[in-house]
Each structure stands twice: as C-alpha cells, then as structure tokens.
C-alpha cells in the first residue's frame, strides 16, 4: 500500500519544519520524515544548546567579578542546557505536529522513483518533495584524528560534564562562541585557527577587538596554525599544530572539531529521482527547485548560508513555490547574521571590502564607537563599534556592529535596508534614552547632513562661493539656490568633529569624508606619503610647528610629545579642516592626516594643502640642516 500526500518533506530541522507548517497552512496534506526527532541540529546541538551555554557563561563571568573563587559544577550547567532543549522541543514534537495536521514519520527516507519514497519498508508518494536533509560537522583527514575521542557540536552537549581543558579546532562562529563560553565556566581553552585571524568572514577591525577580548579573558589563540596530527594518551589528547614551518604540541582533555559543516547528500537515493548534487550541496535554481521537476531543496544542504533564519526563509519560499502557480525567487541580497560572543558581532549585507569591489569609492562609510553611547558607558569595560556602509545616496549596502545587543540593533538595520529606507530619515526618529539603538539616530543625523550637502543645488552653491563657478551663475537657480544657502548654513552649524588623537601607536582611524587624506590610509585615492624626520624627532617637530605658524588660516590647538593638532579654516565658506601629525619614532617619519568636518565641502583642498605643507616642511628642514 502506498500513502499519498501533496507534499513530502525529508528532514525535520529548521527548514523542514517551516516548510511543513507553511504547507499545512495552505491546507495541503504534508508528511515530514526524519531519522531523528524533530528539531534538527538547531534544537539539539546548535542554536539552542549553544546559546543556553552562552547565557549561563555570561552570568558566571559577571558573578566571578565579585566572587573570584566561584566554583562551577559543569554537570549542573549541562543539565540546565538539556532542560532548555526539552522546553524548545516541546513546541515541535510529533504530537504538536499531528495537532497541526502534519504527519511525522521517524525513519530513513530514500527515493525509489521521481516522486516515490520508501521509509522503513513503507512507500510514500507525493506530488511535491522538499529535501531538507541538513548538514553534519566536517571532520578533516588529520593524521590520527579517527583514533582519538574527539567531540563535535553534535556530541558536546551529550556529555555528563565538561573536561577541565579543551582544544577547539576552528575559529568560525561555533568555535569562537564556544571557546569564550567554555572558558568562562572554568574550562581552560586553546583555540586553533588556520587563517591569520578568527571569524575571517567578518570586518577585520571588529574581529580583532573580539580576539583581544578572548585573550584577555584567558583563551589561548593560535592563528595561522594548521593541525597535522592527533594522538590519544590516556585521558589526554595531543594535537600537533604547525605554524610558519615550526611545530608545537597542544595537550588537553578534550578536542572539539568545529571546522564547518558538510551537506548531507548520501543515502537518500537522489540519483533515482534525477536530483543532481555535489559533496557540497544539492543543485537548485533561483526558485529552490532541483534538477528533478517538483523536487525542491532547502536549508544547509543547499546553502549558500548555513544559518537557521536563512533556512526558515528558504522553507517558506520552497513550500509556496511547490503550491502556488507563480514562483518566487529566493533573494540573498538581504543576508544577515550574528555571532553570539560577548560582545555580540552582527552583520547585515556587504562588508566595506565587498561594497568597494562593486561600487568603488562612491560608497559612504559611517562609524560610531560604543564609548560615545551613554547606555554603553553605564557598563564597566564595555567595548563596541558600529560601522555602516551606504551608497552615494544614503541607502544601506551593509553594516557590522560589535557590542552589546548587536543582534537586536542589526535587526533594525536589516529592516531599514530591506524596506529601502534612506539612512538619513532616522535623524528624526525618536528612540528611548539611554539605549544602544540610539546609535542609529546619531549616525542618521550625520547622513542627513551629508545628504543635504550632496544635493546638486547645494554643491553648486558651494562651488560658486568657493570661486570655482562664476558668482553670477548661481543666480540662474533663483529662489531654489537661495534655499540652498540656508541648507549650507545649517550644514556648517552641524559641523561634526571627527575622532582625533593617537590610539595604539598611530592616529585614530581616518574619517570617512571623501576628500580626507592620510598617510595611514589603505585607499590609494586617499593615501599620501608620510614625511621623514630629516634629523631627530625634536627637530622634526620644531620644523612642523614652524611650518604651521607660517601658514595662513591655520591655528595650532594641541602640541604633545609625539602629536601636533591644528585646524585650518577655508577663506570663503569658513569650513574647518582638522590637520594632525603623529611623530612615529619607530619608523622615523611623521604620519599625516587632514579631513574636512563636513564631508562634501572641501573640493580637494585637503590634498592641495598637504602638498603645499609638505613642500614648506622640506624647505624648512633643508634650511635647518644647512644653517
């Protein structure tokens, strides 16, 4: 006897469950098949247990600040995690599925025809089939690894207690989250990552801040290191790692392999259905349909993002396409994720590097430190930074946030991005005070001013005032141009002073204004060479100060041992340009930076001023040496 359904779904993880509930919501008969209980990796060994551990570890970490000798029974921690798992599972159990109109079969499903499945000897026929077979931990061919009792995220939370020492292989989201959490509950953790930094897919500056936080908390991190051999020695595991041609032995009680996931494509008889696949994924089109008509694939087994929320989105799209006559494309433009370290690291859309590769230097970068948020300053040792990448008109291309509540704030950015709302519109949105999300209003105000300054009318007005256009030409704009004067004046009043000074042995990061120049910039269009000392530091500083004092419109505001800060005012518009010099003794040269406070106003003045100042400095230096 063959059971018939409208939709058969293989795999009851995040994607499969979502597809099943969507299908039954359209009054279709649905069967959900899985060799394990419903919930998948997310419920049993991924999102739920890991975030439960992270929450517990965070509480313990803060408690230890006031009770340093606090002892943790990790067996109790693991029991609490299992209780959380069961609480979540109670909402997706076979009984709950049945009440929702979904049949659940606990068994192995295999194609024996295009739309015909066999599950433990029973045959099922479905008009449409959705594959949601998920992924498994990827285990590399490291010499001896198959002979040691290594762990993966699938076995870690089944332990009765955590080992006292743990080596974690892999610096992706899973490895980094667990390294911090385990370290906080008393496990001595060593993290090994083959790339030169952890979390290689995220913004480097923010990742390095997390990396330093982990090191300060006691996690030992080996980056640029490759595991070459593993050996079990009683209750200990020796892992030999290699870095820069030299080898080192790392010994611990536990070894956690967290090197990513591989698609579950074997054992389902995909060939019998005409479904093409590779060892990395099942092949699908833009509508998530496989090479077999009427057979769809979703979730980790498809990618390209192995994230539960992306699996949910694919589940809804595939189920609707299997039911409705009009197919919807799966859109990956608005991708977002969060790494749940403390502080969290949220990401939406493109990184700065990706945006520059696609849009060039027309993009606009806005940054804001958590140190400038009152809510963040109510918490001791709070660190964080918001970085938003916009197109030239002020619409969001991407964002990265490091800090408390980053996952919640990035969700607000994701909403603004997905609905195609200009970032400048946030300037007038009232947020509660003090909150972390207030940072979006602060950035929104900066964007609003820059949007005004980028208006053609205002740009023309600025050019005329600066003498770059005949003054009479602006009259052609009549009353419209007159309105531009008010806009420009408002922009001047809203001058925003960039971060100035020295940090970690260099000038603080350069403002994102288009015409800024810096000897520390990686952008070739903004880069200018540093100046050589041409003698001792004291001589070089004396020559710089002499040069500044003789420069019309420049006022020296700050002179320190290794640092000089001055402000230059433009003659006609009186825009303020910040100029900084850092005397780098190690390199024996002077780092230079100049940037306008209102980003679209200087029309290349910073670079012209740099050239004049540089020539004057060399003239003074030469004269000083020869006198």
Coordinates of C-alpha atoms in Angstrom, one line a residue:
X1 CA 0.0 0.0 0.0
X2 CA 1.2 3.5 -0.9
X3 CA 0.4 6.5 1.2
X4 CA -0.2 9.6 -0.9
X5 CA 0.5 13.3 0.1
X6 CA 0.6 16.6 -1.5
X7 CA 4.0 17.4 0.0
X8 CA 6.6 15.0 1.4
X9 CA 9.5 16.7 3.3
X10 CA 12.7 14.8 4.2
X11 CA 14.4 16.4 7.2
X12 CA 12.7 18.0 10.2
X13 CA 15.2 20.7 11.1
X14 CA 14.6 24.4 10.9
X15 CA 14.0 24.5 7.1
X16 CA 11.8 21.3 7.0
X17 CA 9.6 22.4 10.0
X18 CA 9.0 25.8 8.4
X19 CA 8.1 24.2 5.0
X20 CA 5.8 21.7 6.7
X21 CA 3.9 24.4 8.7
X22 CA 3.7 26.5 5.5
X23 CA 2.3 23.6 3.5
X24 CA -0.3 22.7 6.0
X25 CA -1.2 26.4 6.3
X26 CA -2.3 26.2 2.6
X27 CA -4.5 23.1 3.6
X28 CA -2.2 20.7 1.9
X29 CA -1.6 17.1 3.1
X30 CA 2.0 17.1 4.5
X31 CA 4.3 14.3 5.7
X32 CA 7.5 15.1 7.5
X33 CA 10.2 12.4 7.6
X34 CA 13.4 12.3 9.7
X35 CA 15.6 9.6 11.0
X36 CA 15.9 11.6 14.3
X37 CA 13.4 13.5 16.3
X38 CA 12.0 16.9 15.0
X39 CA 14.1 20.0 15.6
X40 CA 17.3 19.2 13.8
X41 CA 20.7 20.5 14.5
X42 CA 19.4 23.9 15.7
X43 CA 17.4 22.4 18.6
X44 CA 19.5 19.5 19.6
X45 CA 23.1 20.5 19.1
X46 CA 23.3 24.0 17.6
X47 CA 21.5 27.3 18.3
X48 CA 19.5 26.3 21.3
X49 CA 22.1 24.5 23.5
X50 CA 25.0 26.8 22.5
X51 CA 23.0 30.0 23.3
X52 CA 21.9 28.4 26.6
X53 CA 25.5 27.8 27.4
X54 CA 26.5 31.3 26.4
X55 CA 23.8 32.8 28.6
X56 CA 24.9 30.7 31.6
X57 CA 28.6 31.5 30.9
X58 CA 27.8 35.2 30.8
X59 CA 26.1 35.1 34.2
X60 CA 29.0 33.2 35.7
X61 CA 31.6 35.6 34.2
X62 CA 29.9 38.6 35.8
X63 CA 29.4 36.8 39.1
X64 CA 33.2 36.0 39.1
X65 CA 34.0 39.7 39.1
X66 CA 32.6 39.9 42.6
X67 CA 33.3 36.3 43.7
X68 CA 36.6 35.4 42.1
X69 CA 36.8 31.9 43.8
X70 CA 33.4 30.8 42.5
X71 CA 33.4 27.1 41.6
X72 CA 31.2 25.8 38.8
X73 CA 29.8 22.3 38.5
X74 CA 29.6 21.8 34.8
X75 CA 27.4 18.8 35.2
X76 CA 24.7 21.1 36.5
X77 CA 25.3 23.5 33.6
X78 CA 24.8 20.7 31.1
X79 CA 21.6 19.5 32.8
X80 CA 20.2 23.0 32.6
X81 CA 21.1 23.0 28.9
X82 CA 19.2 19.8 28.4
X83 CA 16.2 21.3 30.2
X84 CA 16.2 24.2 27.7
X85 CA 16.4 21.8 24.8
X86 CA 13.4 19.9 26.0
X87 CA 11.4 23.1 26.5
X88 CA 12.0 24.1 22.9
X89 CA 11.4 20.5 21.6
X90 CA 8.0 20.5 23.4
X91 CA 6.9 23.1 20.8
X92 CA 7.9 20.9 17.8
X93 CA 7.3 17.3 19.0
X94 CA 5.4 14.7 16.9
X95 CA 2.3 15.4 19.0
X96 CA 2.4 19.1 18.2
X97 CA 2.9 18.4 14.5
X98 CA 0.0 16.0 14.5
X99 CA -2.3 18.6 16.1
X100 CA -1.2 21.0 13.3
X101 CA -2.2 18.5 10.6
X102 CA 1.4 17.3 9.8
X103 CA 2.2 13.5 9.8
X104 CA 5.6 12.8 11.2
X105 CA 7.5 9.6 10.4
X106 CA 10.6 8.7 12.4
X107 CA 12.7 6.8 9.9
X108 CA 15.1 6.7 6.9
X109 CA 13.7 8.0 3.7
X110 CA 15.0 7.0 0.3
X111 CA 13.9 7.7 -3.3
X112 CA 12.9 4.7 -5.3
X113 CA 11.4 6.9 -8.1
X114 CA 11.0 10.6 -9.0
X115 CA 8.2 11.2 -6.5
X116 CA 8.2 7.9 -4.7
X117 CA 9.9 7.3 -1.3
X118 CA 10.5 4.3 0.8
X119 CA 10.7 4.7 4.6
X120 CA 11.5 1.6 6.6
X121 CA 9.6 -0.6 4.1
X122 CA 6.7 1.7 3.7
X123 CA 6.0 3.5 0.4
X124 CA 5.1 7.2 0.2
X125 CA 4.0 9.1 -3.0
X126 CA 4.0 12.9 -3.1
X127 CA 3.1 15.4 -5.7
X128 CA 5.9 17.6 -4.5
X129 CA 9.0 16.6 -2.4
X130 CA 11.2 19.0 -0.4
X131 CA 14.6 17.9 0.6
X132 CA 15.8 19.4 4.0
X133 CA 18.4 16.8 4.9
X134 CA 20.7 19.4 6.6
X135 CA 24.4 19.1 7.3
X136 CA 26.9 17.4 9.5
X137 CA 30.1 18.5 11.2
X138 CA 33.0 18.4 8.8
X139 CA 35.9 16.3 10.1
X140 CA 39.2 16.8 8.2
X141 CA 41.7 14.0 7.4
X142 CA 44.1 14.9 10.2
X143 CA 46.6 12.1 10.9
X144 CA 45.4 10.1 13.9
X145 CA 42.1 12.0 14.4
X146 CA 40.0 9.0 13.7
X147 CA 41.7 7.2 16.6
X148 CA 41.0 9.9 19.3
X149 CA 37.8 10.6 21.2
X150 CA 37.2 14.0 19.6
X151 CA 34.0 16.0 20.0
X152 CA 31.8 17.9 17.6
X153 CA 28.8 20.2 18.4
X154 CA 26.6 17.1 18.0
X155 CA 28.3 15.2 20.9
X156 CA 29.5 18.1 23.1
X157 CA 26.2 18.7 24.8
X158 CA 25.6 15.0 25.4
X159 CA 28.5 14.9 27.9
X160 CA 27.8 14.5 31.6
X161 CA 30.3 17.2 32.5
X162 CA 32.8 19.3 30.5
X163 CA 36.5 18.5 30.6
X164 CA 38.8 20.8 32.5
X165 CA 40.9 21.6 29.4
X166 CA 39.7 21.8 25.8
X167 CA 41.3 22.4 22.4
X168 CA 38.9 23.9 19.9
X169 CA 39.9 23.4 16.2
X170 CA 38.3 26.1 14.1
X171 CA 37.9 29.9 14.6
X172 CA 34.5 30.3 12.9
X173 CA 31.3 31.3 14.7
X174 CA 30.9 27.9 16.5
X175 CA 34.5 27.7 17.7
X176 CA 34.7 31.3 18.8
X177 CA 31.4 31.3 20.7
X178 CA 32.1 28.0 22.5
X179 CA 35.7 29.0 23.3
X180 CA 34.6 32.1 25.2
X181 CA 31.6 30.3 26.9
X182 CA 33.6 27.3 28.0
X183 CA 36.5 29.5 29.2
X184 CA 34.0 31.5 31.3
X185 CA 32.7 28.4 33.1
X186 CA 36.2 27.3 34.1
X187 CA 37.4 25.2 31.1
X188 CA 40.9 26.1 30.0
X189 CA 40.5 26.7 26.3
X190 CA 43.0 26.7 23.4
X191 CA 41.7 27.9 20.0
X192 CA 43.4 26.9 16.8
X193 CA 42.6 28.7 13.5
X194 CA 44.3 28.2 10.1
X195 CA 43.6 31.7 8.9
X196 CA 45.5 34.7 10.3
X197 CA 42.5 35.8 12.4
X198 CA 39.4 34.3 13.8
X199 CA 36.0 34.9 12.1
X200 CA 37.6 35.5 8.7
X201 CA 34.2 36.5 7.0
X202 CA 33.6 39.5 9.3
X203 CA 35.0 43.0 9.4
X204 CA 38.7 42.7 10.4
X205 CA 38.8 45.7 12.8
X206 CA 35.8 44.4 14.8
X207 CA 37.1 40.8 14.8
X208 CA 40.4 41.9 16.2
X209 CA 38.6 43.6 19.1
X210 CA 36.8 40.3 19.9
X211 CA 40.0 38.4 19.5
X212 CA 41.7 40.6 22.1
X213 CA 38.8 40.3 24.4
X214 CA 39.0 36.5 24.3
X215 CA 42.8 36.6 25.0
X216 CA 42.2 39.0 28.0
X217 CA 39.7 36.6 29.4
X218 CA 42.2 33.7 29.3
X219 CA 41.6 31.9 25.9
X220 CA 44.9 30.9 24.2
X221 CA 44.6 31.6 20.5
X222 CA 46.9 30.2 17.7
X223 CA 46.0 31.8 14.4
X224 CA 47.7 30.9 11.1
X225 CA 48.1 27.4 12.6
X226 CA 47.2 24.0 11.0
X227 CA 46.6 20.8 12.9
X228 CA 48.7 18.0 11.5
X229 CA 48.5 15.1 13.9
X230 CA 46.3 13.9 16.9
X231 CA 47.1 11.2 19.4
X232 CA 45.2 9.9 22.4
X233 CA 47.3 9.4 25.5
X234 CA 45.1 8.1 28.2
X235 CA 42.7 10.9 29.3
X236 CA 44.7 13.4 27.3
X237 CA 44.8 14.3 23.6
X238 CA 47.9 15.6 22.0
X239 CA 47.3 17.8 19.0
X240 CA 50.4 18.8 16.9
X241 CA 50.0 22.1 15.1
X242 CA 52.2 23.8 12.6
X243 CA 52.8 27.5 12.1
X244 CA 55.3 29.2 9.9
X245 CA 57.2 25.9 9.4
X246 CA 57.6 25.2 13.1
X247 CA 55.6 22.6 15.1
X248 CA 54.0 22.9 18.5
X249 CA 52.2 20.4 20.8
X250 CA 48.9 21.3 22.4
X251 CA 47.6 19.0 25.1
X252 CA 44.1 18.9 26.6
X253 CA 41.5 16.5 28.0
X254 CA 39.0 17.4 25.2
X255 CA 39.3 18.1 21.5
X256 CA 36.4 19.9 19.8
X257 CA 36.4 19.9 16.0
X258 CA 34.5 23.0 14.7
X259 CA 35.7 23.3 11.1
X260 CA 32.3 24.0 9.5
X261 CA 29.6 21.7 8.0
X262 CA 29.2 19.4 5.1
X263 CA 26.0 18.7 3.2
X264 CA 24.0 15.5 3.9
X265 CA 23.6 14.2 0.4
X266 CA 24.4 10.5 0.8
X267 CA 22.0 7.6 1.4
X268 CA 18.8 9.3 0.1
X269 CA 18.8 7.8 -3.4
X270 CA 18.9 11.2 -5.0
X271 CA 20.1 9.7 -8.3
X272 CA 16.8 7.7 -8.5
X273 CA 14.9 11.0 -8.5
X274 CA 17.2 12.7 -11.0
X275 CA 18.5 15.2 -8.4
X276 CA 21.9 16.5 -9.2
X277 CA 24.3 17.2 -6.3
X278 CA 27.9 17.6 -5.3
X279 CA 29.5 16.7 -2.0
X280 CA 29.0 20.4 -1.0
X281 CA 25.3 20.9 -1.9
X282 CA 22.2 19.9 -3.9
X283 CA 21.9 21.8 -7.1
X284 CA 18.9 24.2 -7.2
X285 CA 17.6 27.0 -9.4
X286 CA 16.5 30.5 -8.2
X287 CA 13.2 29.0 -7.1
X288 CA 14.9 26.3 -5.0
X289 CA 13.8 23.6 -7.4
X290 CA 16.3 20.8 -8.1
X291 CA 17.1 19.3 -11.5
X292 CA 14.1 17.0 -10.9
X293 CA 10.8 18.7 -11.6
X294 CA 8.7 19.1 -8.5
X295 CA 11.5 18.3 -6.1
X296 CA 12.9 21.2 -4.1
X297 CA 15.8 21.5 -1.7
X298 CA 16.3 23.9 1.2
X299 CA 18.5 24.7 4.3
X300 CA 22.1 23.6 5.0
X301 CA 22.1 21.0 2.2
X302 CA 21.7 23.9 -0.3
X303 CA 23.4 26.9 1.3
X304 CA 24.9 29.3 0.4
X305 CA 24.4 30.4 4.1
X306 CA 24.1 27.7 6.7
X307 CA 22.0 29.8 9.1
X308 CA 18.7 28.8 10.7
X309 CA 17.0 32.0 9.8
X310 CA 18.1 31.6 6.1
X311 CA 16.8 28.0 6.3
X312 CA 13.4 29.3 7.5
X313 CA 13.2 31.8 4.7
X314 CA 14.0 29.1 2.1
X315 CA 11.4 26.8 3.7
X316 CA 8.7 29.3 3.2
X317 CA 9.8 30.1 -0.4
X318 CA 10.1 26.5 -1.5
X319 CA 6.8 25.5 0.1
X320 CA 5.0 28.4 -1.6
X321 CA 6.6 27.5 -4.9
X322 CA 5.6 23.9 -4.6
X323 CA 1.9 25.0 -4.0
X324 CA 1.3 28.2 -5.9
X325 CA 1.3 28.7 -9.7
X326 CA 3.5 31.8 -9.6
X327 CA 7.1 31.0 -8.4
X328 CA 9.1 33.3 -6.2
X329 CA 12.9 33.7 -6.4
X330 CA 15.0 33.2 -3.3
X331 CA 16.6 36.6 -2.6
X332 CA 20.0 36.6 -0.9
X333 CA 20.6 40.4 -1.1
X334 CA 19.5 41.0 2.5
X335 CA 21.6 38.4 4.3
X336 CA 22.2 38.9 8.0
X337 CA 23.8 37.0 10.9
X338 CA 25.1 37.4 14.4
X339 CA 27.9 35.8 16.3
X340 CA 26.9 35.5 19.9
X341 CA 30.2 36.3 21.6
X342 CA 30.3 38.9 24.4
X343 CA 30.1 41.4 23.0
X344 CA 28.0 40.3 20.0
X345 CA 29.0 40.8 16.4
X346 CA 26.2 41.5 14.0
X347 CA 26.4 41.7 10.2
X348 CA 23.9 42.8 7.5
X349 CA 24.6 42.9 3.8
X350 CA 28.0 43.8 2.4
X351 CA 31.3 44.4 4.1
X352 CA 33.3 47.5 3.2
X353 CA 35.6 45.4 1.0
X354 CA 32.7 43.8 -0.9
X355 CA 31.0 47.2 -1.3
X356 CA 34.2 48.8 -2.7
X357 CA 34.6 46.0 -5.1
X358 CA 31.1 46.5 -6.5
X359 CA 30.6 50.3 -6.2
X360 CA 34.1 51.8 -6.0
X361 CA 34.8 54.9 -3.9
X362 CA 31.3 56.3 -4.3
X363 CA 30.3 54.4 -1.1
X364 CA 30.0 56.3 2.2
X365 CA 31.2 54.9 5.5
X366 CA 29.9 55.9 8.9
X367 CA 31.3 54.7 12.2
X368 CA 30.4 55.3 15.8
X369 CA 32.1 54.0 18.9
X370 CA 30.1 52.5 21.8
X371 CA 32.3 54.7 24.0
X372 CA 30.2 57.6 22.8
X373 CA 26.9 56.0 23.9
X374 CA 25.7 56.8 27.4
X375 CA 24.0 53.4 27.7
X376 CA 27.3 51.6 26.9
X377 CA 29.1 53.7 29.5
X378 CA 26.8 52.5 32.2
X379 CA 28.5 49.1 31.9
X380 CA 32.1 48.7 33.0
X381 CA 34.6 47.6 30.3
X382 CA 32.1 47.9 27.5
X383 CA 33.6 47.8 24.0
X384 CA 32.0 48.2 20.7
X385 CA 31.7 49.9 17.4
X386 CA 29.0 50.4 14.7
X387 CA 30.1 50.6 11.0
X388 CA 27.5 51.3 8.3
X389 CA 28.2 51.3 4.5
X390 CA 25.9 53.4 2.4
X391 CA 25.6 54.0 -1.3
X392 CA 26.2 57.6 -2.6
X393 CA 22.5 58.5 -2.0
X394 CA 22.4 57.3 1.6
X395 CA 20.8 53.8 1.3
X396 CA 22.3 50.9 3.3
X397 CA 24.6 48.5 1.5
X398 CA 25.8 46.7 4.6
X399 CA 26.6 47.1 8.3
X400 CA 28.7 45.5 11.0
X401 CA 28.1 46.0 14.7
X402 CA 30.3 44.9 17.6
X403 CA 28.8 45.5 21.0
X404 CA 26.0 44.6 23.5
X405 CA 22.7 44.0 21.8
X406 CA 24.3 43.9 18.4
X407 CA 21.9 41.2 17.2
X408 CA 19.0 43.4 18.1
X409 CA 20.4 46.6 16.5
X410 CA 21.5 44.8 13.3
X411 CA 17.8 43.6 13.0
X412 CA 16.8 47.3 12.9
X413 CA 19.4 48.0 10.2
X414 CA 18.2 44.9 8.3
X415 CA 14.6 46.3 8.4
X416 CA 15.7 49.7 7.1
X417 CA 17.9 48.0 4.4
X418 CA 15.2 45.6 3.3
X419 CA 12.5 48.3 3.1
X420 CA 14.9 50.6 1.2
X421 CA 14.6 53.5 3.6
X422 CA 17.3 56.2 3.4
X423 CA 19.5 56.2 6.5
X424 CA 19.1 59.9 6.8
X425 CA 15.5 59.5 7.7
X426 CA 16.5 58.1 11.1
X427 CA 17.6 61.5 12.1
X428 CA 14.1 62.4 13.0
X429 CA 13.0 59.1 14.6
X430 CA 12.8 59.4 18.4
X431 CA 14.5 56.5 20.3
X432 CA 14.3 55.8 24.1
X433 CA 17.2 57.2 26.1
X434 CA 19.6 55.7 27.1
X435 CA 19.6 52.7 24.7
X436 CA 22.1 51.1 22.4
X437 CA 19.9 51.6 19.3
X438 CA 20.3 55.3 19.8
X439 CA 23.5 55.0 17.8
X440 CA 21.4 54.7 14.7
X441 CA 19.8 58.1 15.3
X442 CA 23.3 59.6 15.8
X443 CA 24.6 58.2 12.5
X444 CA 21.3 59.1 10.8
X445 CA 21.9 62.8 11.7
X446 CA 25.3 62.7 10.1
X447 CA 23.9 61.0 7.0
X448 CA 21.1 63.6 6.9
X449 CA 23.6 66.5 6.8
X450 CA 25.8 64.8 4.2
X451 CA 22.7 64.1 2.1
X452 CA 21.9 67.8 2.1
X453 CA 25.5 68.7 1.2
X454 CA 25.4 66.3 -1.7
X455 CA 22.3 67.9 -3.3
X456 CA 23.2 69.4 -6.7
X457 CA 21.8 72.8 -5.7
X458 CA 24.0 72.9 -2.5
X459 CA 27.1 71.6 -4.3
X460 CA 26.7 74.3 -7.0
X461 CA 26.2 77.0 -4.3
X462 CA 29.4 75.8 -2.5
X463 CA 31.3 75.9 -5.8
X464 CA 30.2 79.4 -6.5
X465 CA 31.1 80.6 -3.0
X466 CA 34.5 79.0 -3.3
X467 CA 35.1 80.8 -6.6
X468 CA 35.0 77.6 -8.7
X469 CA 32.0 78.9 -10.6
X470 CA 31.2 82.4 -11.7
X471 CA 29.2 84.1 -8.9
X472 CA 26.5 85.2 -11.4
X473 CA 25.8 81.6 -12.4
X474 CA 24.2 80.8 -9.2
X475 CA 21.5 83.5 -9.9
X476 CA 20.1 81.2 -12.5
X477 CA 18.8 79.0 -9.7
X478 CA 16.8 81.9 -8.3
X479 CA 14.8 81.1 -5.2
X480 CA 15.9 77.5 -5.2
X481 CA 19.5 78.5 -4.9
X482 CA 18.6 80.9 -2.1
X483 CA 17.1 77.9 -0.3
X484 CA 20.5 76.2 -0.8
X485 CA 22.2 78.9 1.3
X486 CA 20.0 78.0 4.2
X487 CA 20.8 74.3 3.8
X488 CA 24.5 75.0 3.5
X489 CA 24.4 77.3 6.6
X490 CA 22.6 74.6 8.5
X491 CA 25.3 72.1 7.5
X492 CA 28.0 74.4 8.7
X493 CA 26.3 74.7 12.1
X494 CA 26.2 70.9 12.3
X495 CA 29.9 70.5 11.8
X496 CA 30.8 67.2 13.4
X497 CA 34.3 66.9 14.8
X498 CA 35.9 63.6 13.9
X499 CA 37.8 61.4 16.3
X500 CA 41.2 62.9 16.8
X501 CA 44.5 62.0 18.5
X502 CA 46.6 58.9 18.9
X503 CA 45.5 55.3 19.7
X504 CA 47.6 52.2 19.8
X505 CA 50.7 53.9 18.4
X506 CA 49.0 55.5 15.4
X507 CA 46.5 58.2 14.5
X508 CA 42.9 57.2 15.2
X509 CA 41.0 55.8 12.1
X510 CA 40.5 58.4 9.4
X511 CA 37.0 59.9 9.0
X512 CA 35.0 58.6 6.0
X513 CA 34.8 62.1 4.3
X514 CA 35.6 61.6 0.6
X515 CA 38.3 64.2 0.4
X516 CA 40.2 63.2 3.5
X517 CA 43.9 62.3 3.1
X518 CA 46.1 60.2 5.3
X519 CA 49.5 58.6 5.3
X520 CA 47.8 55.6 7.0
X521 CA 45.0 55.1 4.5
X522 CA 44.7 51.8 2.6
X523 CA 42.7 53.6 -0.1
X524 CA 45.1 54.7 -2.8
X525 CA 42.9 57.7 -3.6
X526 CA 43.2 59.0 -0.1
X527 CA 46.8 58.0 0.6
X528 CA 49.6 60.5 0.9
X529 CA 53.2 59.7 1.9
X530 CA 54.5 60.3 5.5
X531 CA 57.2 62.8 6.0
X532 CA 60.8 61.8 7.0
X533 CA 62.2 63.2 10.2
X534 CA 65.4 64.5 8.4
X535 CA 67.0 64.5 11.9
X536 CA 65.8 63.9 15.4
X537 CA 62.1 63.9 16.4
X538 CA 62.5 67.2 18.3
X539 CA 64.0 68.8 15.2
X540 CA 61.2 67.4 13.0
X541 CA 58.5 68.7 15.4
X542 CA 60.1 72.1 15.5
X543 CA 60.1 72.2 11.7
X544 CA 56.4 71.2 11.6
X545 CA 55.4 73.8 14.1
X546 CA 57.4 76.4 12.2
X547 CA 55.7 75.5 9.0
X548 CA 52.2 75.7 10.6
X549 CA 52.8 79.0 12.2
X550 CA 53.7 80.5 8.8
X551 CA 50.7 79.0 7.1
X552 CA 47.8 81.5 6.7
X553 CA 44.4 80.3 8.2
X554 CA 46.0 77.6 10.3
X555 CA 45.7 77.6 14.1
X556 CA 47.7 75.2 16.3
X557 CA 45.5 73.8 19.0
X558 CA 47.5 71.0 20.6
X559 CA 51.2 70.1 20.9
X560 CA 52.2 66.9 22.7
X561 CA 55.4 64.8 22.8
X562 CA 54.5 62.7 19.7
X563 CA 51.5 64.6 18.4
X564 CA 50.5 68.0 16.9
X565 CA 47.0 69.1 16.1
X566 CA 45.9 72.1 14.1
X567 CA 42.7 73.5 12.4
X568 CA 42.6 75.2 9.0
X569 CA 39.7 77.5 8.0
X570 CA 38.8 77.9 4.4
X571 CA 38.7 81.6 3.3
X572 CA 35.2 81.9 1.9
X573 CA 33.0 79.2 3.5
X574 CA 34.9 79.1 6.7
X575 CA 34.8 75.3 6.8
X576 CA 37.1 73.7 9.4
X577 CA 39.6 71.2 8.3
X578 CA 41.4 69.1 11.0
X579 CA 45.1 68.5 10.4
X580 CA 47.1 66.0 12.5
X581 CA 50.8 65.0 12.8
X582 CA 52.0 61.9 14.6
X583 CA 55.7 61.5 15.2
X584 CA 56.4 57.8 14.7
X585 CA 59.9 57.2 16.3
X586 CA 59.9 53.5 15.2
X587 CA 59.6 54.4 11.5
X588 CA 61.4 57.7 11.9
X589 CA 58.7 59.6 10.0
X590 CA 55.7 61.9 10.5
X591 CA 52.2 60.4 9.9
X592 CA 49.8 63.0 8.4
X593 CA 46.1 63.3 8.3
X594 CA 43.7 66.0 7.1
X595 CA 39.9 65.9 6.8
X596 CA 37.0 68.3 6.4
X597 CA 34.4 68.2 9.2
X598 CA 31.6 68.5 6.6
X599 CA 32.5 65.7 4.2
X600 CA 31.5 67.1 0.8
X601 CA 32.8 70.6 1.2
X602 CA 36.5 70.9 0.5
X603 CA 36.7 70.0 -3.2
X604 CA 40.2 68.6 -2.9
X605 CA 41.5 71.3 -0.6
X606 CA 43.0 68.8 1.8
X607 CA 45.2 67.2 -0.8
X608 CA 46.3 70.6 -2.2
X609 CA 47.1 71.8 1.4
X610 CA 49.1 68.6 2.0
X611 CA 51.3 69.2 -1.0
X612 CA 51.9 72.9 0.0
X613 CA 52.7 72.0 3.6
X614 CA 54.9 69.1 2.6
X615 CA 56.9 71.4 0.3
X616 CA 57.2 74.0 3.0
X617 CA 58.3 71.4 5.6
X618 CA 61.0 70.1 3.3
X619 CA 62.2 73.7 2.7
X620 CA 62.4 74.4 6.4
X621 CA 64.1 71.0 7.1
X622 CA 66.7 71.7 4.4
X623 CA 67.3 75.2 5.7
X624 CA 67.6 73.9 9.3
X625 CA 70.2 71.3 8.4
X626 CA 72.3 73.7 6.4
X627 CA 72.3 76.5 8.9

